[in-house]
């Protein structure tokens, strides 16, 4: 085993040993009855939020901070209430978080007070404040639930892949830029980190001593907040960010399988690595488990999307389509109404759940790749360098240039008109009115894009190269304009979820206040009961 792998194993063993230690000192405890009520609310809210499961806790931290810090800049009190709410919502375990964590969270909050004050004084205060909430919520999550294994895995993957990346000289990137973009790409594809997490990681790379809370450093960043913000955003949205992520994506499953094996038993990994047949069996089991987890997650993802879509369509049908028919057209045609309610959720189910994983071939390649990382020469999937692969980062020449580009764009525009025109003609035969057609096409585009996005999520597990054929090419010819239209709409439409807006700004604050009052009352009653026992 090489030095990087040895360090990775040590990190996993240290993480397991730390987790096995008993919690010392007083812990934070909340009432179990109150906790059940708060967790039910959180489940309902998360059903309406289209986010990956691993992002929900950080999103909750950010949401709580925005609500609490809007009228209270006392770090100690905000930290205490933050941890209390996270335990209520089951993002943190009850009676397992030491009270000292409140002081540590308050210290983190205190660092950001000068930064928020600097942001408020800036003309671009809204953007800077939102950016700071991303940093703060991520740093607090790292404090409360340190991702020791995950960060060690990122370092291992980054170090392993760095020697295999061939950067084109035409890119004119410095070595620092290459290293940073590779690190961001690994973080994005291996841990599926969102922009908030990546912002904090980039910021922490720029200021590695930030976690120590040095007052001089805090003052320096506050004085140059706009410059720091621009530097982080420049790297986050670098032109090479997406090409690097695409290049890395198919390799990440190898590291994820290695992570699963190490997490299961890091202590026995050394013995396992020296036994090829046992290692192969471990990889197969880890791959099989990954497939099962992926299918379950895919089912939940599709179900949540379908439920949200169905209720959205139902609301639109009754507040827009039906009144339009009754009061404007003076007629009622229930066929378009029912089609607009039912068709798109059904289409989303079909698109989301019909993708398959070539498990046998994929598992064989995973065995070869992981074995190559651990124990020596392998196929082109290996990581040892003997027969290693090469990841190439090149400047792609755009097709849409000159005469050929004009002709391609013209053909694409005609394809777009043909696809939508054919759908409109079909809808007119079922007596759809103009509004019904508009809503049908709008949601068709969005559902096609969302469905294909969900379907393609299997790529995080599949190392087998994709296949293409004549039928797929014909399908792409007709559906690509619709999918790209859906992507365009989703990127530019106002990102306001009216259901979440209602919950976050109308329901959540009074609900959490009621929960707090109830918990206080229950604690008071418990204290009175204990007094009775003492008097006896």
Short mmCIF file of C-alpha atoms in Angstrom, two decimals:
data_model
loop_
_atom_site.label_atom_id
_atom_site.label_comp_id
_atom_site.label_asym_id
_atom_site.label_seq_id
_atom_site.Cartn_x
_atom_site.Cartn_y
_atom_site.Cartn_z
CA UNK A 1 0.00 0.00 0.00
CA UNK A 2 1.24 3.51 -0.78
CA UNK A 3 1.65 6.30 1.75
CA UNK A 4 -1.56 8.10 0.78
CA UNK A 5 -3.64 4.96 1.34
CA UNK A 6 -1.91 4.32 4.67
CA UNK A 7 -2.79 7.87 5.78
CA UNK A 8 -6.39 7.36 4.66
CA UNK A 9 -6.71 4.14 6.68
CA UNK A 10 -5.25 5.90 9.73
CA UNK A 11 -7.78 8.73 9.35
CA UNK A 12 -10.70 6.27 9.21
CA UNK A 13 -9.39 4.37 12.23
CA UNK A 14 -9.00 7.61 14.18
CA UNK A 15 -12.54 8.68 13.25
CA UNK A 16 -13.96 5.33 14.39
CA UNK A 17 -12.02 5.51 17.67
CA UNK A 18 -13.23 9.04 18.34
CA UNK A 19 -16.85 8.08 17.69
CA UNK A 20 -16.54 5.14 20.08
CA UNK A 21 -15.53 7.40 22.98
CA UNK A 22 -18.27 8.09 25.55
CA UNK A 23 -19.57 11.66 25.76
CA UNK A 24 -17.97 13.47 28.68
CA UNK A 25 -19.71 16.05 30.83
CA UNK A 26 -23.25 17.38 30.75
CA UNK A 27 -25.21 16.89 27.53
CA UNK A 28 -28.02 18.85 25.90
CA UNK A 29 -31.40 17.19 26.48
CA UNK A 30 -34.81 18.05 25.06
CA UNK A 31 -38.25 16.63 25.79
CA UNK A 32 -38.98 13.55 23.64
CA UNK A 33 -42.63 14.51 23.10
CA UNK A 34 -41.65 17.96 21.87
CA UNK A 35 -38.96 16.38 19.71
CA UNK A 36 -41.47 14.14 17.97
CA UNK A 37 -43.70 17.11 17.12
CA UNK A 38 -40.79 19.17 15.78
CA UNK A 39 -39.43 16.27 13.72
CA UNK A 40 -42.84 15.71 12.09
CA UNK A 41 -42.85 19.35 10.99
CA UNK A 42 -39.33 18.95 9.58
CA UNK A 43 -40.31 15.82 7.64
CA UNK A 44 -43.26 17.66 6.08
CA UNK A 45 -41.07 20.62 5.20
CA UNK A 46 -38.33 18.48 3.68
CA UNK A 47 -40.90 16.69 1.52
CA UNK A 48 -41.61 20.04 -0.12
CA UNK A 49 -37.92 20.92 -0.57
CA UNK A 50 -36.10 19.46 -3.55
CA UNK A 51 -32.70 18.90 -1.92
CA UNK A 52 -30.32 16.00 -1.49
CA UNK A 53 -30.64 14.29 1.90
CA UNK A 54 -27.03 15.08 2.88
CA UNK A 55 -27.75 18.81 2.47
CA UNK A 56 -30.85 18.99 4.67
CA UNK A 57 -29.02 19.55 7.96
CA UNK A 58 -26.91 22.39 6.61
CA UNK A 59 -30.00 23.91 5.00
CA UNK A 60 -31.76 23.71 8.37
CA UNK A 61 -28.82 25.41 10.12
CA UNK A 62 -28.90 28.21 7.56
CA UNK A 63 -32.66 28.61 7.88
CA UNK A 64 -32.54 28.74 11.68
CA UNK A 65 -29.67 31.24 11.64
CA UNK A 66 -31.47 33.57 9.25
CA UNK A 67 -34.51 33.56 11.51
CA UNK A 68 -32.60 33.86 14.78
CA UNK A 69 -29.99 36.40 13.68
CA UNK A 70 -32.57 38.71 12.12
CA UNK A 71 -33.50 40.02 15.58
CA UNK A 72 -30.79 38.68 17.91
CA UNK A 73 -27.03 39.17 17.61
CA UNK A 74 -26.19 37.53 20.95
CA UNK A 75 -23.99 34.57 19.89
CA UNK A 76 -24.43 32.64 23.15
CA UNK A 77 -28.21 32.70 22.99
CA UNK A 78 -28.38 32.02 19.25
CA UNK A 79 -25.97 29.08 19.60
CA UNK A 80 -28.01 27.54 22.40
CA UNK A 81 -31.28 27.89 20.49
CA UNK A 82 -29.67 26.60 17.28
CA UNK A 83 -28.52 23.36 18.91
CA UNK A 84 -31.86 22.98 20.64
CA UNK A 85 -33.75 23.27 17.35
CA UNK A 86 -31.41 20.86 15.57
CA UNK A 87 -31.99 18.27 18.30
CA UNK A 88 -35.74 18.87 18.11
CA UNK A 89 -35.68 18.19 14.38
CA UNK A 90 -33.47 15.06 14.83
CA UNK A 91 -30.55 16.52 12.91
CA UNK A 92 -28.54 15.92 16.09
CA UNK A 93 -29.02 13.14 18.65
CA UNK A 94 -30.74 13.85 21.96
CA UNK A 95 -28.68 13.63 25.16
CA UNK A 96 -25.48 13.06 23.16
CA UNK A 97 -24.22 16.58 22.37
CA UNK A 98 -22.05 18.03 25.17
CA UNK A 99 -23.11 21.41 26.54
CA UNK A 100 -19.62 22.73 25.78
CA UNK A 101 -20.58 22.60 22.10
CA UNK A 102 -22.83 25.63 22.73
CA UNK A 103 -19.80 27.73 23.70
CA UNK A 104 -17.88 26.49 20.68
CA UNK A 105 -20.77 27.36 18.36
CA UNK A 106 -21.07 30.77 20.02
CA UNK A 107 -17.36 31.39 19.35
CA UNK A 108 -17.91 30.63 15.66
CA UNK A 109 -20.90 32.98 15.58
CA UNK A 110 -18.88 35.71 17.29
CA UNK A 111 -16.26 35.60 14.51
CA UNK A 112 -18.93 36.42 11.94
CA UNK A 113 -20.47 39.42 13.76
CA UNK A 114 -17.91 41.92 12.32
CA UNK A 115 -18.33 40.34 8.88
CA UNK A 116 -22.12 40.76 8.95
CA UNK A 117 -21.68 44.35 10.13
CA UNK A 118 -19.30 44.99 7.23
CA UNK A 119 -21.79 43.39 4.84
CA UNK A 120 -24.61 45.62 6.11
CA UNK A 121 -22.52 48.71 5.37
CA UNK A 122 -21.79 47.52 1.82
CA UNK A 123 -23.99 48.58 -1.15
CA UNK A 124 -24.21 44.89 -2.09
CA UNK A 125 -25.32 43.92 1.43
CA UNK A 126 -27.97 41.39 0.42
CA UNK A 127 -25.58 39.30 -1.67
CA UNK A 128 -22.77 39.48 0.89
CA UNK A 129 -25.05 38.57 3.80
CA UNK A 130 -26.39 35.56 1.91
CA UNK A 131 -22.81 34.54 1.13
CA UNK A 132 -21.84 34.83 4.79
CA UNK A 133 -24.78 32.66 5.82
CA UNK A 134 -23.43 29.99 3.47
CA UNK A 135 -20.01 30.13 5.14
CA UNK A 136 -21.40 30.28 8.67
CA UNK A 137 -23.89 27.44 8.28
CA UNK A 138 -21.25 25.17 6.74
CA UNK A 139 -18.67 25.98 9.41
CA UNK A 140 -21.21 25.25 12.15
CA UNK A 141 -22.16 21.94 10.56
CA UNK A 142 -18.47 21.01 10.36
CA UNK A 143 -18.18 21.85 14.07
CA UNK A 144 -21.24 19.86 15.13
CA UNK A 145 -20.79 16.88 12.81
CA UNK A 146 -17.15 16.90 11.65
CA UNK A 147 -16.80 15.14 8.26
CA UNK A 148 -13.44 13.59 9.15
CA UNK A 149 -13.76 10.53 6.92
CA UNK A 150 -15.16 12.51 4.00
CA UNK A 151 -12.44 15.17 4.07
CA UNK A 152 -9.75 12.49 4.38
CA UNK A 153 -11.27 10.73 1.37
CA UNK A 154 -11.25 13.97 -0.64
CA UNK A 155 -7.56 14.50 0.19
CA UNK A 156 -6.78 10.92 -0.84
CA UNK A 157 -8.73 11.19 -4.12
CA UNK A 158 -7.18 14.58 -4.89
CA UNK A 159 -3.64 13.31 -4.28
CA UNK A 160 -4.29 10.13 -6.27
CA UNK A 161 -5.83 11.86 -9.28
CA UNK A 162 -3.46 14.82 -9.41
CA UNK A 163 -0.70 12.79 -11.06
CA UNK A 164 -3.08 11.55 -13.76
CA UNK A 165 -4.49 14.88 -14.98
CA UNK A 166 -3.11 16.23 -18.23
CA UNK A 167 -3.89 19.97 -18.51
CA UNK A 168 -3.76 21.52 -21.96
CA UNK A 169 -1.19 24.30 -22.27
CA UNK A 170 -3.79 26.35 -24.15
CA UNK A 171 -5.71 26.79 -20.89
CA UNK A 172 -2.93 29.04 -19.57
CA UNK A 173 -3.64 28.15 -15.93
CA UNK A 174 -1.17 28.54 -13.09
CA UNK A 175 -0.30 25.48 -11.00
CA UNK A 176 -2.28 26.97 -8.10
CA UNK A 177 -5.38 27.33 -10.29
CA UNK A 178 -5.05 23.76 -11.56
CA UNK A 179 -4.70 22.38 -8.04
CA UNK A 180 -7.63 24.39 -6.73
CA UNK A 181 -9.94 23.47 -9.62
CA UNK A 182 -9.05 19.80 -9.23
CA UNK A 183 -9.74 19.98 -5.48
CA UNK A 184 -13.10 21.70 -6.08
CA UNK A 185 -13.97 19.14 -8.76
CA UNK A 186 -13.19 16.22 -6.44
CA UNK A 187 -15.23 17.78 -3.62
CA UNK A 188 -18.14 18.48 -5.96
CA UNK A 189 -18.28 15.03 -7.56
CA UNK A 190 -17.16 12.80 -4.67
CA UNK A 191 -19.13 14.37 -1.81
CA UNK A 192 -21.77 16.05 -4.01
CA UNK A 193 -20.97 19.30 -2.24
CA UNK A 194 -23.22 22.21 -3.07
CA UNK A 195 -22.16 25.82 -3.61
CA UNK A 196 -22.40 26.72 0.09
CA UNK A 197 -20.05 23.92 1.13
CA UNK A 198 -17.61 24.70 -1.68
CA UNK A 199 -17.61 28.38 -0.75
CA UNK A 200 -16.53 27.52 2.78
CA UNK A 201 -13.87 25.05 1.62
CA UNK A 202 -12.39 27.58 -0.83
CA UNK A 203 -12.53 30.30 1.82
CA UNK A 204 -10.78 27.99 4.30
CA UNK A 205 -8.07 27.20 1.74
CA UNK A 206 -7.47 30.94 1.33
CA UNK A 207 -7.43 31.42 5.12
CA UNK A 208 -6.31 28.13 6.75
CA UNK A 209 -6.05 29.74 10.22
CA UNK A 210 -9.65 31.01 10.13
CA UNK A 211 -10.89 28.27 12.46
CA UNK A 212 -8.59 29.59 15.24
CA UNK A 213 -10.65 32.78 15.44
CA UNK A 214 -7.73 35.20 15.24
CA UNK A 215 -9.09 38.72 15.82
CA UNK A 216 -6.63 40.39 13.44
CA UNK A 217 -7.62 38.02 10.63
CA UNK A 218 -11.33 38.64 11.25
CA UNK A 219 -10.73 42.40 11.06
CA UNK A 220 -8.69 42.04 7.86
CA UNK A 221 -11.42 39.99 6.15
CA UNK A 222 -14.15 42.38 7.33
CA UNK A 223 -12.23 45.34 5.86
CA UNK A 224 -11.81 43.57 2.50
CA UNK A 225 -15.03 41.55 2.46
CA UNK A 226 -15.97 42.39 -1.14
CA UNK A 227 -12.52 41.41 -2.41
CA UNK A 228 -12.60 38.11 -0.49
CA UNK A 229 -16.10 37.40 -1.77
CA UNK A 230 -15.05 38.02 -5.37
CA UNK A 231 -11.95 35.83 -5.04
CA UNK A 232 -13.96 32.88 -3.69
CA UNK A 233 -16.71 33.28 -6.29
CA UNK A 234 -14.17 33.52 -9.10
CA UNK A 235 -12.79 30.09 -8.21
CA UNK A 236 -16.22 28.58 -7.53
CA UNK A 237 -17.55 29.63 -10.95
CA UNK A 238 -14.28 29.17 -12.84
CA UNK A 239 -14.65 28.37 -16.54
CA UNK A 240 -12.92 25.02 -16.00
CA UNK A 241 -15.16 23.99 -13.10
CA UNK A 242 -17.74 22.10 -15.13
CA UNK A 243 -15.28 20.44 -17.58
CA UNK A 244 -13.19 19.17 -14.65
CA UNK A 245 -16.29 17.84 -12.86
CA UNK A 246 -17.41 16.00 -16.01
CA UNK A 247 -13.95 14.50 -16.40
CA UNK A 248 -13.90 13.24 -12.80
CA UNK A 249 -17.49 12.07 -12.37
CA UNK A 250 -17.13 8.48 -13.63
CA UNK A 251 -14.05 7.84 -11.48
CA UNK A 252 -15.60 8.89 -8.17
CA UNK A 253 -17.53 5.66 -7.60
CA UNK A 254 -14.19 3.89 -7.06
CA UNK A 255 -13.44 6.11 -4.08
CA UNK A 256 -17.00 5.77 -2.77
CA UNK A 257 -16.71 1.99 -2.73
CA UNK A 258 -13.35 2.26 -0.96
CA UNK A 259 -15.03 4.57 1.56
CA UNK A 260 -17.76 1.98 2.23
CA UNK A 261 -15.21 -0.79 2.84
CA UNK A 262 -13.11 1.36 5.18
CA UNK A 263 -16.14 2.65 7.08
CA UNK A 264 -17.33 -0.90 7.71
CA UNK A 265 -14.05 -2.02 9.31
CA UNK A 266 -10.95 0.13 8.98
CA UNK A 267 -9.06 -1.97 11.53
CA UNK A 268 -9.26 -5.11 9.38
CA UNK A 269 -8.48 -3.32 6.12
CA UNK A 270 -4.77 -4.13 6.15
CA UNK A 271 -5.48 -7.85 6.28
CA UNK A 272 -8.20 -7.49 3.65
CA UNK A 273 -5.86 -5.66 1.26
CA UNK A 274 -3.43 -8.60 1.38
CA UNK A 275 -6.11 -11.14 0.41
CA UNK A 276 -7.19 -10.63 -3.25
CA UNK A 277 -10.24 -12.91 -3.07
CA UNK A 278 -11.48 -11.34 0.18
CA UNK A 279 -10.90 -7.86 -1.26
CA UNK A 280 -12.87 -8.75 -4.40
CA UNK A 281 -15.75 -10.05 -2.29
CA UNK A 282 -15.71 -6.88 -0.16
CA UNK A 283 -15.89 -4.69 -3.28
CA UNK A 284 -18.80 -6.73 -4.66
CA UNK A 285 -20.70 -6.43 -1.38
CA UNK A 286 -20.06 -2.69 -1.20
CA UNK A 287 -21.19 -2.25 -4.82
CA UNK A 288 -24.35 -4.29 -4.24
CA UNK A 289 -25.15 -2.21 -1.17
CA UNK A 290 -24.60 0.99 -3.17
CA UNK A 291 -27.00 -0.20 -5.88
CA UNK A 292 -29.68 -0.93 -3.28
CA UNK A 293 -29.27 2.40 -1.52
CA UNK A 294 -29.35 4.19 -4.87
CA UNK A 295 -32.61 2.51 -5.91
CA UNK A 296 -34.24 3.37 -2.58
CA UNK A 297 -33.03 6.97 -2.79
CA UNK A 298 -34.20 7.23 -6.38
CA UNK A 299 -37.65 6.01 -5.37
CA UNK A 300 -37.87 8.59 -2.57
CA UNK A 301 -36.62 11.35 -4.85
CA UNK A 302 -39.16 10.56 -7.56
CA UNK A 303 -41.96 10.21 -5.01
CA UNK A 304 -41.20 13.59 -3.44
CA UNK A 305 -40.96 15.26 -6.85
CA UNK A 306 -44.23 13.66 -8.00
CA UNK A 307 -46.10 14.68 -4.83
CA UNK A 308 -44.88 18.26 -5.13
CA UNK A 309 -45.64 18.37 -8.85
CA UNK A 310 -49.12 16.88 -8.40
CA UNK A 311 -50.13 19.40 -5.73
CA UNK A 312 -48.69 22.28 -7.75
CA UNK A 313 -50.65 21.21 -10.82
CA UNK A 314 -53.79 20.75 -8.73
CA UNK A 315 -53.51 24.26 -7.31
CA UNK A 316 -52.88 25.78 -10.75
CA UNK A 317 -55.84 23.90 -12.20
CA UNK A 318 -58.26 25.34 -9.65
CA UNK A 319 -56.92 28.89 -9.41
CA UNK A 320 -55.99 29.50 -13.07
CA UNK A 321 -57.23 26.95 -15.62
CA UNK A 322 -60.75 26.36 -14.34
CA UNK A 323 -61.55 30.07 -13.73
CA UNK A 324 -60.16 30.88 -17.19
CA UNK A 325 -62.48 28.36 -18.84
CA UNK A 326 -65.54 29.34 -16.80
CA UNK A 327 -65.22 33.14 -16.76
CA UNK A 328 -63.25 33.90 -19.95
CA UNK A 329 -64.11 31.14 -22.42
CA UNK A 330 -67.59 30.56 -20.92
CA UNK A 331 -67.19 26.80 -21.33
CA UNK A 332 -65.90 23.79 -19.43
CA UNK A 333 -63.73 21.09 -20.95
CA UNK A 334 -62.46 18.73 -18.27
CA UNK A 335 -60.23 16.60 -20.52
CA UNK A 336 -57.41 19.19 -20.79
CA UNK A 337 -57.80 19.92 -17.09
CA UNK A 338 -57.38 16.26 -16.09
CA UNK A 339 -54.55 15.70 -18.57
CA UNK A 340 -52.67 18.70 -17.19
CA UNK A 341 -53.07 17.38 -13.63
CA UNK A 342 -52.22 13.71 -14.25
CA UNK A 343 -49.94 13.49 -17.31
CA UNK A 344 -46.81 15.22 -16.01
CA UNK A 345 -46.51 13.33 -12.68
CA UNK A 346 -46.95 10.03 -14.57
CA UNK A 347 -44.30 11.06 -17.11
CA UNK A 348 -41.92 11.95 -14.28
CA UNK A 349 -42.38 8.50 -12.73
CA UNK A 350 -41.66 6.81 -16.07
CA UNK A 351 -38.56 8.92 -16.75
CA UNK A 352 -37.23 8.64 -13.22
CA UNK A 353 -37.67 4.93 -12.61
CA UNK A 354 -36.93 3.30 -15.97
CA UNK A 355 -33.16 3.81 -15.98
CA UNK A 356 -31.11 0.69 -15.23
CA UNK A 357 -27.57 0.01 -14.03
CA UNK A 358 -25.49 -2.68 -15.83
CA UNK A 359 -24.64 -4.20 -12.46
CA UNK A 360 -22.58 -7.22 -13.55
CA UNK A 361 -20.20 -5.41 -15.90
CA UNK A 362 -20.07 -2.36 -13.67
CA UNK A 363 -19.15 -4.44 -10.62
CA UNK A 364 -16.38 -6.19 -12.55
CA UNK A 365 -14.85 -2.83 -13.46
CA UNK A 366 -15.21 -1.62 -9.87
CA UNK A 367 -13.32 -4.68 -8.62
CA UNK A 368 -10.51 -3.98 -11.10
CA UNK A 369 -10.36 -0.29 -10.24
CA UNK A 370 -10.44 -0.59 -6.45
CA UNK A 371 -7.97 -3.48 -6.52
CA UNK A 372 -5.66 -1.33 -8.64
CA UNK A 373 -5.84 1.50 -6.11
CA UNK A 374 -4.89 -0.83 -3.30
CA UNK A 375 -2.61 -3.56 -4.51
CA UNK A 376 -0.75 -2.77 -7.69
CA UNK A 377 -1.01 -3.15 -11.48
CA UNK A 378 -4.45 -3.09 -13.02
CA UNK A 379 -6.32 -2.15 -16.14
CA UNK A 380 -6.83 1.37 -17.39
CA UNK A 381 -9.07 1.91 -14.37
CA UNK A 382 -6.17 1.42 -11.99
CA UNK A 383 -4.70 4.19 -9.90
CA UNK A 384 -1.16 2.94 -9.34
CA UNK A 385 0.41 4.49 -12.44
CA UNK A 386 1.81 1.25 -13.86
CA UNK A 387 -0.99 0.99 -16.36
CA UNK A 388 -2.73 4.11 -15.17
CA UNK A 389 -5.29 6.17 -16.95
CA UNK A 390 -4.97 9.76 -18.07
CA UNK A 391 -7.57 12.45 -17.45
CA UNK A 392 -7.33 15.12 -20.12
CA UNK A 393 -8.53 18.68 -19.69
CA UNK A 394 -8.78 20.38 -23.06
CA UNK A 395 -10.26 23.52 -24.56
CA UNK A 396 -13.24 22.41 -26.60
CA UNK A 397 -13.67 24.09 -29.93
CA UNK A 398 -17.29 25.25 -30.24
CA UNK A 399 -19.23 23.85 -33.18
CA UNK A 400 -21.40 26.94 -33.54
CA UNK A 401 -18.91 28.95 -35.61
CA UNK A 402 -18.87 30.13 -39.20
CA UNK A 403 -21.11 28.64 -41.89
CA UNK A 404 -21.30 25.22 -40.25
CA UNK A 405 -22.34 26.84 -36.97
CA UNK A 406 -25.07 28.83 -38.71
CA UNK A 407 -26.43 25.70 -40.39
CA UNK A 408 -26.34 23.69 -37.14
CA UNK A 409 -28.16 26.44 -35.26
CA UNK A 410 -30.74 26.71 -38.04
CA UNK A 411 -31.33 22.94 -37.99
CA UNK A 412 -31.64 23.02 -34.20
CA UNK A 413 -34.19 25.86 -34.38
CA UNK A 414 -36.23 23.90 -36.94
CA UNK A 415 -36.07 20.83 -34.69
CA UNK A 416 -37.29 22.96 -31.79
CA UNK A 417 -40.22 24.29 -33.82
CA UNK A 418 -41.05 20.83 -35.15
CA UNK A 419 -41.06 19.18 -31.70
CA UNK A 420 -43.23 21.82 -30.06
CA UNK A 421 -45.39 22.25 -33.16
CA UNK A 422 -46.16 18.53 -33.25
CA UNK A 423 -47.17 18.59 -29.57
CA UNK A 424 -49.39 21.65 -30.07
CA UNK A 425 -51.18 20.02 -33.02
CA UNK A 426 -51.79 16.92 -30.91
CA UNK A 427 -53.16 18.99 -28.02
CA UNK A 428 -55.48 20.93 -30.31
CA UNK A 429 -57.09 17.67 -31.41
CA UNK A 430 -58.11 17.19 -27.75
CA UNK A 431 -59.55 20.73 -27.66
CA UNK A 432 -56.91 22.29 -25.44
CA UNK A 433 -57.25 26.07 -25.18
CA UNK A 434 -54.30 28.49 -25.37
CA UNK A 435 -53.75 28.61 -21.59
CA UNK A 436 -53.94 24.83 -21.22
CA UNK A 437 -51.42 24.40 -24.05
CA UNK A 438 -49.08 26.95 -22.49
CA UNK A 439 -49.19 25.22 -19.08
CA UNK A 440 -48.82 21.78 -20.67
CA UNK A 441 -45.72 22.81 -22.62
CA UNK A 442 -44.23 24.63 -19.64
CA UNK A 443 -44.53 21.63 -17.33
CA UNK A 444 -43.58 19.17 -20.08
CA UNK A 445 -40.28 21.01 -20.55
CA UNK A 446 -39.61 21.15 -16.81
CA UNK A 447 -40.58 17.51 -16.22
CA UNK A 448 -38.47 16.28 -19.14
CA UNK A 449 -35.46 18.14 -17.76
CA UNK A 450 -36.09 17.02 -14.16
CA UNK A 451 -36.80 13.43 -15.19
CA UNK A 452 -33.65 13.15 -17.28
CA UNK A 453 -31.64 14.76 -14.47
CA UNK A 454 -32.98 12.20 -11.98
CA UNK A 455 -32.40 9.38 -14.44
CA UNK A 456 -28.83 10.46 -15.08
CA UNK A 457 -28.09 10.46 -11.37
CA UNK A 458 -27.17 6.78 -11.84
CA UNK A 459 -23.94 8.05 -13.42
CA UNK A 460 -22.55 8.54 -9.92
CA UNK A 461 -22.44 4.72 -9.69
CA UNK A 462 -21.77 3.67 -13.26
CA UNK A 463 -18.22 3.36 -14.51
CA UNK A 464 -19.22 1.50 -17.70
CA UNK A 465 -19.09 3.84 -20.73
CA UNK A 466 -22.51 4.85 -22.04
CA UNK A 467 -23.91 3.35 -25.22
CA UNK A 468 -25.41 5.15 -28.18
CA UNK A 469 -27.30 3.96 -31.20
CA UNK A 470 -29.59 4.99 -34.02
CA UNK A 471 -32.75 4.91 -31.89
CA UNK A 472 -31.12 6.98 -29.15
CA UNK A 473 -29.95 9.50 -31.75
CA UNK A 474 -33.48 9.79 -33.16
CA UNK A 475 -34.89 10.20 -29.65
CA UNK A 476 -32.38 12.92 -28.86
CA UNK A 477 -33.25 14.68 -32.11
CA UNK A 478 -36.85 15.20 -30.98
CA UNK A 479 -36.51 15.47 -27.19
CA UNK A 480 -33.32 17.50 -26.79
CA UNK A 481 -35.03 20.83 -27.66
CA UNK A 482 -37.71 20.15 -25.02
CA UNK A 483 -35.13 19.15 -22.38
CA UNK A 484 -32.96 22.19 -23.08
CA UNK A 485 -36.01 24.43 -22.88
CA UNK A 486 -36.79 22.92 -19.47
CA UNK A 487 -33.23 23.58 -18.34
CA UNK A 488 -33.46 27.18 -19.56
CA UNK A 489 -36.75 27.71 -17.69
CA UNK A 490 -35.51 26.09 -14.46
CA UNK A 491 -32.38 28.26 -14.43
CA UNK A 492 -34.22 31.53 -15.06
CA UNK A 493 -37.58 31.06 -13.36
CA UNK A 494 -37.99 32.71 -9.95
CA UNK A 495 -36.81 30.18 -7.40
CA UNK A 496 -39.71 30.70 -5.02
CA UNK A 497 -41.46 27.67 -3.60
CA UNK A 498 -44.73 29.13 -2.33
CA UNK A 499 -45.29 26.18 0.00
CA UNK A 500 -41.84 26.53 1.57
CA UNK A 501 -42.23 30.30 1.72
CA UNK A 502 -45.47 29.82 3.66
CA UNK A 503 -43.86 27.33 6.06
CA UNK A 504 -40.61 29.28 6.58
CA UNK A 505 -42.02 32.77 7.01
CA UNK A 506 -45.57 32.23 8.29
CA UNK A 507 -45.60 28.91 10.15
CA UNK A 508 -42.09 28.09 11.38
CA UNK A 509 -41.36 30.99 13.74
CA UNK A 510 -44.62 30.76 15.76
CA UNK A 511 -44.49 26.95 15.66
CA UNK A 512 -40.95 26.85 17.05
CA UNK A 513 -41.90 29.44 19.66
CA UNK A 514 -44.84 27.28 20.73
CA UNK A 515 -42.55 24.25 20.89
CA UNK A 516 -40.14 26.21 23.10
CA UNK A 517 -42.94 27.33 25.43
CA UNK A 518 -44.32 23.79 25.69
CA UNK A 519 -40.89 22.39 26.47
CA UNK A 520 -40.36 25.06 29.11
CA UNK A 521 -43.75 24.28 30.65
CA UNK A 522 -43.02 20.54 30.73
CA UNK A 523 -39.64 21.20 32.36
CA UNK A 524 -41.35 23.44 34.93
CA UNK A 525 -43.94 20.76 35.73
CA UNK A 526 -41.19 18.15 36.08
CA UNK A 527 -39.37 20.40 38.52
CA UNK A 528 -42.53 20.84 40.61
CA UNK A 529 -43.02 17.06 40.73
CA UNK A 530 -39.45 16.63 41.93
CA UNK A 531 -40.09 19.20 44.68
CA UNK A 532 -43.04 17.13 45.90
CA UNK A 533 -40.83 14.04 46.08
CA UNK A 534 -38.21 15.99 48.06
CA UNK A 535 -40.81 17.30 50.54
CA UNK A 536 -41.87 13.75 51.29
#
